[in-house]
Amino acid sequence: MIKVDISNVWGEVSLPDLLAMEKEVFEAHKTLTEGTGAGNDFLGWLNLPVTEPTEEIKRIQLAAEKIRSDSDVFVVIGIGGSYLGPRAAIELLQGPNHNIGKGKGNPQIYFAGNGLSTRHWNELQRLLEGKDFSIAIISKSGTTTEPAIATRALRWMLERKYGTDGAKSRIYAITDPCKGALRQMATEEGWETFVIPPNVGGRFSVLTPVGLLPLAVAGVDIMEVMKGASEAKTAYDLRSFENPVWQYAAVRNLLYRHGKMMEIFESFEPGFKMFGGWWQQLFGESEGKDGKGIFPVTAELTADLHSLGQMIQQGQRNIFETMVRFNAPEQKLVIGSDYKNLDGLNYLAGKTLDFVDEKAYLGTLAAHVDGGVPVITMDAGDLNDRKVGELFFFLELACGISAYILGVNPFNQPGVEFYKRNMFELLGKPGYEKK
Ligand code: PA5
């Protein structure tokens, strides 16, 4: 189980305040699991974790085997909930530099269609020169502009390289089972497809083929991920404050009610950065509506202690932090002794890097708490495929409960449409003409 430590939040908020929320948290959890709240047609994610491979998972594993054997590079096209989850998991498990030294047998994985940068596109084109590659197009609606543009360009690159039939066997579409332009294209062109269930929203879709196909191609054991999520589903169904999901969901709402408007979600692992990005979308899109919501920010420690550290320590006191900790890996770096000791580091000789990291964590925690910043700690234990599944489900559940405590519909995102409408009008998209 992930352990949540809330002993560093007391000050402005108190334990009796928290305990007084018990009924509220209970109701929010019940509303979510019984499907009686706003957005209840998007609760399919609650039932995604499985312990045995489904037919779809077996197809994903087969497709991943083929891609691993015939591709140097696998390009995953998608944006928002159709991209952040797989990238988060791959970088957390394999590090931000996971592509180094990879090729056929264990392909490199790049992400496209998550923006409109020509520089990013030019770089991808250079990366793909002379390489065998396959693509996954992920879009639930099948109409999102950024991935649609990337799809057109990459699909034509594939067709030029392998011919129409050759390209066909290298394109995988992950989309709604019936609706949308991508479903129609995939059917007409004969691409292999995987389904995003209609009752699973983008940011809750990592345990569907959206996350599972890229993860399987990256060599992650997707059944381990599913088992971790499945264990989490059982373990975190507990209806009391012993449940760490309750502790996290309730404390963040309590802090918000006491003026803490911003949450910094952070870890001492560089590979955690994109996981923070996934969390940021999950909570940001789920809670930021009706003039409410905790603004989700991410940070990488210790690096950001040298940039955001000053602001956290002495800036506006409207923030709190959630620090995620993992057990140190088995392979250690021991700090050596230098007879000249010009850098003055001999006092650390013989100590391991993770020993220093632990002290940095404890020192940071104490400093920030002293500075008036409440800190929630999540001790996630060993980092492995199963843990990633557990973390995904833990945070999705916490998000659903937290949003219902906040009093918003966690499963819509009406605000995202506003920029699109303006952009379409400016682009002259039919149907979006200036009135
Ligand atoms: O969480 C969400 O619903 C969004 O972030 C979507 O995933 C994102 O807008 C991409 O949408 P689509 O999968 O329809 O292309």
PDB file of N, CA, C and O and ligand atoms in Angstrom, residues 79-83 138-144 147 196 201-204 281 285 413 416 420, ligand 1:
ATOM      1  N   ILE A  79      -2.716  13.481 -27.767  1.00  0.00           N
ATOM      2  CA  ILE A  79      -2.533  14.678 -26.921  1.00  0.00           C
ATOM      3  C   ILE A  79      -3.386  14.544 -25.660  1.00  0.00           C
ATOM      4  O   ILE A  79      -4.387  13.805 -25.662  1.00  0.00           O
ATOM      5  N   GLY A  80      -2.993  15.227 -24.597  1.00  0.00           N
ATOM      6  CA  GLY A  80      -3.778  15.212 -23.345  1.00  0.00           C
ATOM      7  C   GLY A  80      -3.870  13.798 -22.798  1.00  0.00           C
ATOM      8  O   GLY A  80      -2.880  13.061 -22.705  1.00  0.00           O
ATOM      9  N   GLY A  81      -5.086  13.393 -22.480  1.00  0.00           N
ATOM     10  CA  GLY A  81      -5.296  12.056 -21.924  1.00  0.00           C
ATOM     11  C   GLY A  81      -4.950  10.948 -22.891  1.00  0.00           C
ATOM     12  O   GLY A  81      -4.799   9.789 -22.491  1.00  0.00           O
ATOM     13  N   SER A  82      -4.796  11.283 -24.159  1.00  0.00           N
ATOM     14  CA  SER A  82      -4.440  10.265 -25.144  1.00  0.00           C
ATOM     15  C   SER A  82      -2.933  10.173 -25.350  1.00  0.00           C
ATOM     16  O   SER A  82      -2.475   9.681 -26.392  1.00  0.00           O
ATOM     17  N   TYR A  83      -2.155  10.691 -24.391  1.00  0.00           N
ATOM     18  CA  TYR A  83      -0.696  10.615 -24.533  1.00  0.00           C
ATOM     19  C   TYR A  83       0.069  10.660 -23.209  1.00  0.00           C
ATOM     20  O   TYR A  83       1.082   9.983 -23.032  1.00  0.00           O
ATOM     21  N   ILE A 138      -3.723   7.731 -31.404  1.00  0.00           N
ATOM     22  CA  ILE A 138      -4.637   7.630 -30.254  1.00  0.00           C
ATOM     23  C   ILE A 138      -5.502   8.888 -30.199  1.00  0.00           C
ATOM     24  O   ILE A 138      -4.992   9.994 -30.035  1.00  0.00           O
ATOM     25  N   SER A 139      -6.778   8.712 -30.384  1.00  0.00           N
ATOM     26  CA  SER A 139      -7.706   9.833 -30.224  1.00  0.00           C
ATOM     27  C   SER A 139      -9.097   9.272 -30.008  1.00  0.00           C
ATOM     28  O   SER A 139      -9.609   8.544 -30.845  1.00  0.00           O
ATOM     29  N   LYS A 140      -9.674   9.612 -28.857  1.00  0.00           N
ATOM     30  CA  LYS A 140     -10.994   9.075 -28.567  1.00  0.00           C
ATOM     31  C   LYS A 140     -12.031   9.691 -29.504  1.00  0.00           C
ATOM     32  O   LYS A 140     -12.840   9.000 -30.110  1.00  0.00           O
ATOM     33  N   SER A 141     -11.961  11.016 -29.640  1.00  0.00           N
ATOM     34  CA  SER A 141     -12.931  11.687 -30.511  1.00  0.00           C
ATOM     35  C   SER A 141     -12.581  11.429 -31.976  1.00  0.00           C
ATOM     36  O   SER A 141     -13.448  11.411 -32.835  1.00  0.00           O
ATOM     37  N   GLY A 142     -11.295  11.251 -32.224  1.00  0.00           N
ATOM     38  CA  GLY A 142     -10.840  11.046 -33.602  1.00  0.00           C
ATOM     39  C   GLY A 142     -10.814  12.324 -34.413  1.00  0.00           C
ATOM     40  O   GLY A 142     -10.559  12.294 -35.623  1.00  0.00           O
ATOM     41  N   THR A 143     -11.038  13.458 -33.750  1.00  0.00           N
ATOM     42  CA  THR A 143     -11.103  14.710 -34.517  1.00  0.00           C
ATOM     43  C   THR A 143     -10.173  15.790 -33.969  1.00  0.00           C
ATOM     44  O   THR A 143     -10.240  16.935 -34.408  1.00  0.00           O
ATOM     45  N   THR A 144      -9.345  15.459 -33.014  1.00  0.00           N
ATOM     46  CA  THR A 144      -8.496  16.484 -32.400  1.00  0.00           C
ATOM     47  C   THR A 144      -7.427  16.945 -33.402  1.00  0.00           C
ATOM     48  O   THR A 144      -6.757  16.127 -34.037  1.00  0.00           O
ATOM     49  N   PRO A 147      -3.250  15.803 -33.140  1.00  0.00           N
ATOM     50  CA  PRO A 147      -2.932  14.447 -33.612  1.00  0.00           C
ATOM     51  C   PRO A 147      -3.369  14.187 -35.057  1.00  0.00           C
ATOM     52  O   PRO A 147      -2.721  13.415 -35.763  1.00  0.00           O
ATOM     53  N   ILE A 196     -11.068   2.493 -27.099  1.00  0.00           N
ATOM     54  CA  ILE A 196     -11.188   3.282 -25.859  1.00  0.00           C
ATOM     55  C   ILE A 196     -12.671   3.214 -25.506  1.00  0.00           C
ATOM     56  O   ILE A 196     -13.507   3.711 -26.256  1.00  0.00           O
ATOM     57  N   GLY A 201     -13.114   8.489 -19.890  1.00  0.00           N
ATOM     58  CA  GLY A 201     -12.631   9.772 -20.413  1.00  0.00           C
ATOM     59  C   GLY A 201     -11.123   9.732 -20.633  1.00  0.00           C
ATOM     60  O   GLY A 201     -10.421   8.902 -20.050  1.00  0.00           O
ATOM     61  N   GLY A 202     -10.616  10.646 -21.455  1.00  0.00           N
ATOM     62  CA  GLY A 202      -9.198  10.663 -21.825  1.00  0.00           C
ATOM     63  C   GLY A 202      -8.250  10.543 -20.648  1.00  0.00           C
ATOM     64  O   GLY A 202      -7.383   9.671 -20.611  1.00  0.00           O
ATOM     65  N   ARG A 203      -8.417  11.418 -19.650  1.00  0.00           N
ATOM     66  CA  ARG A 203      -7.429  11.435 -18.567  1.00  0.00           C
ATOM     67  C   ARG A 203      -7.556  10.260 -17.607  1.00  0.00           C
ATOM     68  O   ARG A 203      -6.734  10.099 -16.709  1.00  0.00           O
ATOM     69  N   PHE A 204      -8.583   9.444 -17.790  1.00  0.00           N
ATOM     70  CA  PHE A 204      -8.733   8.225 -16.977  1.00  0.00           C
ATOM     71  C   PHE A 204      -8.476   6.978 -17.833  1.00  0.00           C
ATOM     72  O   PHE A 204      -8.869   5.880 -17.466  1.00  0.00           O
ATOM     73  N   GLN A 281      -2.707  16.938 -15.396  1.00  0.00           N
ATOM     74  CA  GLN A 281      -3.886  16.940 -16.256  1.00  0.00           C
ATOM     75  C   GLN A 281      -5.073  16.304 -15.538  1.00  0.00           C
ATOM     76  O   GLN A 281      -6.192  16.796 -15.584  1.00  0.00           O
ATOM     77  N   GLU A 285      -7.816  19.132 -15.067  1.00  0.00           N
ATOM     78  CA  GLU A 285      -9.017  19.083 -15.909  1.00  0.00           C
ATOM     79  C   GLU A 285     -10.230  18.591 -15.132  1.00  0.00           C
ATOM     80  O   GLU A 285     -11.359  18.893 -15.484  1.00  0.00           O
ATOM     81  N   GLN A 413     -14.856  18.527 -19.299  1.00  0.00           N
ATOM     82  CA  GLN A 413     -13.818  19.542 -19.492  1.00  0.00           C
ATOM     83  C   GLN A 413     -14.324  20.590 -20.480  1.00  0.00           C
ATOM     84  O   GLN A 413     -13.727  20.810 -21.527  1.00  0.00           O
ATOM     85  N   VAL A 416     -12.064  23.364 -22.227  1.00  0.00           N
ATOM     86  CA  VAL A 416     -11.031  23.072 -23.231  1.00  0.00           C
ATOM     87  C   VAL A 416     -11.501  23.495 -24.628  1.00  0.00           C
ATOM     88  O   VAL A 416     -10.696  23.748 -25.520  1.00  0.00           O
ATOM     89  N   LYS A 420     -10.218  26.082 -28.837  1.00  0.00           N
ATOM     90  CA  LYS A 420     -10.416  25.399 -30.130  1.00  0.00           C
ATOM     91  C   LYS A 420     -11.336  26.229 -31.027  1.00  0.00           C
ATOM     92  O   LYS A 420     -11.076  26.396 -32.205  1.00  0.00           O
TER      93      LYS A 420
HETATM   94  O1  PA5 B   1      -8.830  14.086 -20.810  1.00  0.00           O
HETATM   95  C1  PA5 B   1      -9.345  14.390 -21.860  1.00  0.00           C
HETATM   96  O2  PA5 B   1     -10.506  14.050 -22.154  1.00  0.00           O
HETATM   97  C2  PA5 B   1      -8.589  15.207 -22.889  1.00  0.00           C
HETATM   98  O3  PA5 B   1      -7.330  15.564 -22.421  1.00  0.00           O
HETATM   99  C3  PA5 B   1      -8.409  14.393 -24.162  1.00  0.00           C
HETATM  100  O4  PA5 B   1      -7.735  13.203 -23.884  1.00  0.00           O
HETATM  101  C4  PA5 B   1      -7.638  15.200 -25.217  1.00  0.00           C
HETATM  102  O5  PA5 B   1      -8.290  16.408 -25.482  1.00  0.00           O
HETATM  103  C5  PA5 B   1      -7.499  14.395 -26.503  1.00  0.00           C
HETATM  104  O6  PA5 B   1      -8.749  14.046 -26.992  1.00  0.00           O
HETATM  105  P1  PA5 B   1      -8.943  12.906 -28.059  1.00  0.00           P
HETATM  106  O7  PA5 B   1      -8.521  11.631 -27.457  1.00  0.00           O
HETATM  107  O8  PA5 B   1     -10.394  12.932 -28.383  1.00  0.00           O
HETATM  108  O9  PA5 B   1      -8.083  13.276 -29.251  1.00  0.00           O
END
